[in-house]
């Protein structure tokens, strides 16, 4: 039996700004999924990272299943009704169209799905981030699957010593390429270091099994204007033939700067937090990430362990707060402000246009 894990997420409204959804929205989503448990779905887990609701679902319908996407869409629609009744901010924000035709791809929600042959003791980690976009995963995915200074198994474990394959998307040019590591590590880095253009979509074992998948939907491209950051999710398999859970988590112990934060237009640190601390309020951030480690047997989920709640990540949070201070010091200046090509709040062009007539030739 093959099992599919589907992580589908959307921001359908939050309390007091872009902070966190109301409990009733989460309940509405849980109720919808509960109705399908034992029918279309095997199991599910619902949570939030910041203002984004995250549906983690298991089933046997494969990726891009019309049935499963419809359940997710209906759950978000139910939640949106409540969000509108409560007057929540950004109600229904990520449901960009009413013309749903059975696949949420291109409709606003973010999607990360993988179909797998379960190992006897399947382990995966679901990562969910708020106030950033999917290229925020480029650096940690490289560390997990290609950097022996992070992943001891690349050196020590014959099962992963061969390395991995990275499928990279040009999210602007709508192209993709697959590169092998360690052989093509430098080529890979030449691409994925350019985080405004390239995002890692999937990672595979050399033997072909999928190891990781990230959501790379670009909300602003779908809507044609800024509607909010993509706030990506990803699923990463761990242990026995894959990096260990601790190797998958460790890149986040060394916070790094990513694009997003306030108005999707600022560079800031990605702060690893437990589920209860995924409420970004300081300057609408700093950007957050949660990591839930699951066991799974025949599609039944066991757990999760709220991995970043570990006190071992306390220092990372402290560091991320210091890094946030350093960036905030710059106010409206780069490098805190993103360069024009990366600014999600592209309305700055309206401000600049107003000044254009007063520009004198030099
Ligand atoms: C970031 C985000 C927020 C908003 C900001 C302004 O992804 O969603 O930082 O961009 O709060 O929101 P509006 O324009 O709705 O007032
Ligand atoms: Mg929002
Ligand atoms: Mg969000």
PDB file of C-alpha atoms and ligand atoms in Angstrom, residues 11-14 17-20 50-52 89-90 93-94 130-131 226-229 231, ligand 2:
ATOM      1  CA  UNK A  11      -4.325  32.028   5.662  1.00  0.00           C
ATOM      2  CA  UNK A  12      -8.081  32.484   5.978  1.00  0.00           C
ATOM      3  CA  UNK A  13      -8.112  35.213   8.593  1.00  0.00           C
ATOM      4  CA  UNK A  14      -6.618  36.069  11.949  1.00  0.00           C
ATOM      5  CA  UNK A  17      -3.874  41.680  12.424  1.00  0.00           C
ATOM      6  CA  UNK A  18      -1.761  38.917  10.843  1.00  0.00           C
ATOM      7  CA  UNK A  19      -1.169  37.029  14.104  1.00  0.00           C
ATOM      8  CA  UNK A  20      -3.063  33.756  14.586  1.00  0.00           C
ATOM      9  CA  UNK A  50       1.097  32.330  12.805  1.00  0.00           C
ATOM     10  CA  UNK A  51      -1.972  33.254  10.769  1.00  0.00           C
ATOM     11  CA  UNK A  52      -1.758  30.166   8.537  1.00  0.00           C
ATOM     12  CA  UNK A  89      -8.466  40.326   9.504  1.00  0.00           C
ATOM     13  CA  UNK A  90      -7.765  39.009   5.995  1.00  0.00           C
ATOM     14  CA  UNK A  93      -7.238  35.950   2.064  1.00  0.00           C
ATOM     15  CA  UNK A  94      -5.586  32.917   0.450  1.00  0.00           C
ATOM     16  CA  UNK A 130       4.952  32.132   8.597  1.00  0.00           C
ATOM     17  CA  UNK A 131       6.002  35.513   7.153  1.00  0.00           C
ATOM     18  CA  UNK A 226       0.728  41.397  -3.311  1.00  0.00           C
ATOM     19  CA  UNK A 227      -1.757  39.462  -1.204  1.00  0.00           C
ATOM     20  CA  UNK A 228       0.501  38.144   1.553  1.00  0.00           C
ATOM     21  CA  UNK A 229       3.625  36.032   1.814  1.00  0.00           C
ATOM     22  CA  UNK A 231       4.297  31.132   4.199  1.00  0.00           C
TER      23      UNK A 231
HETATM   24 MG1  LIG B   2      -2.160  37.028   7.030  1.00  0.00          MG
END
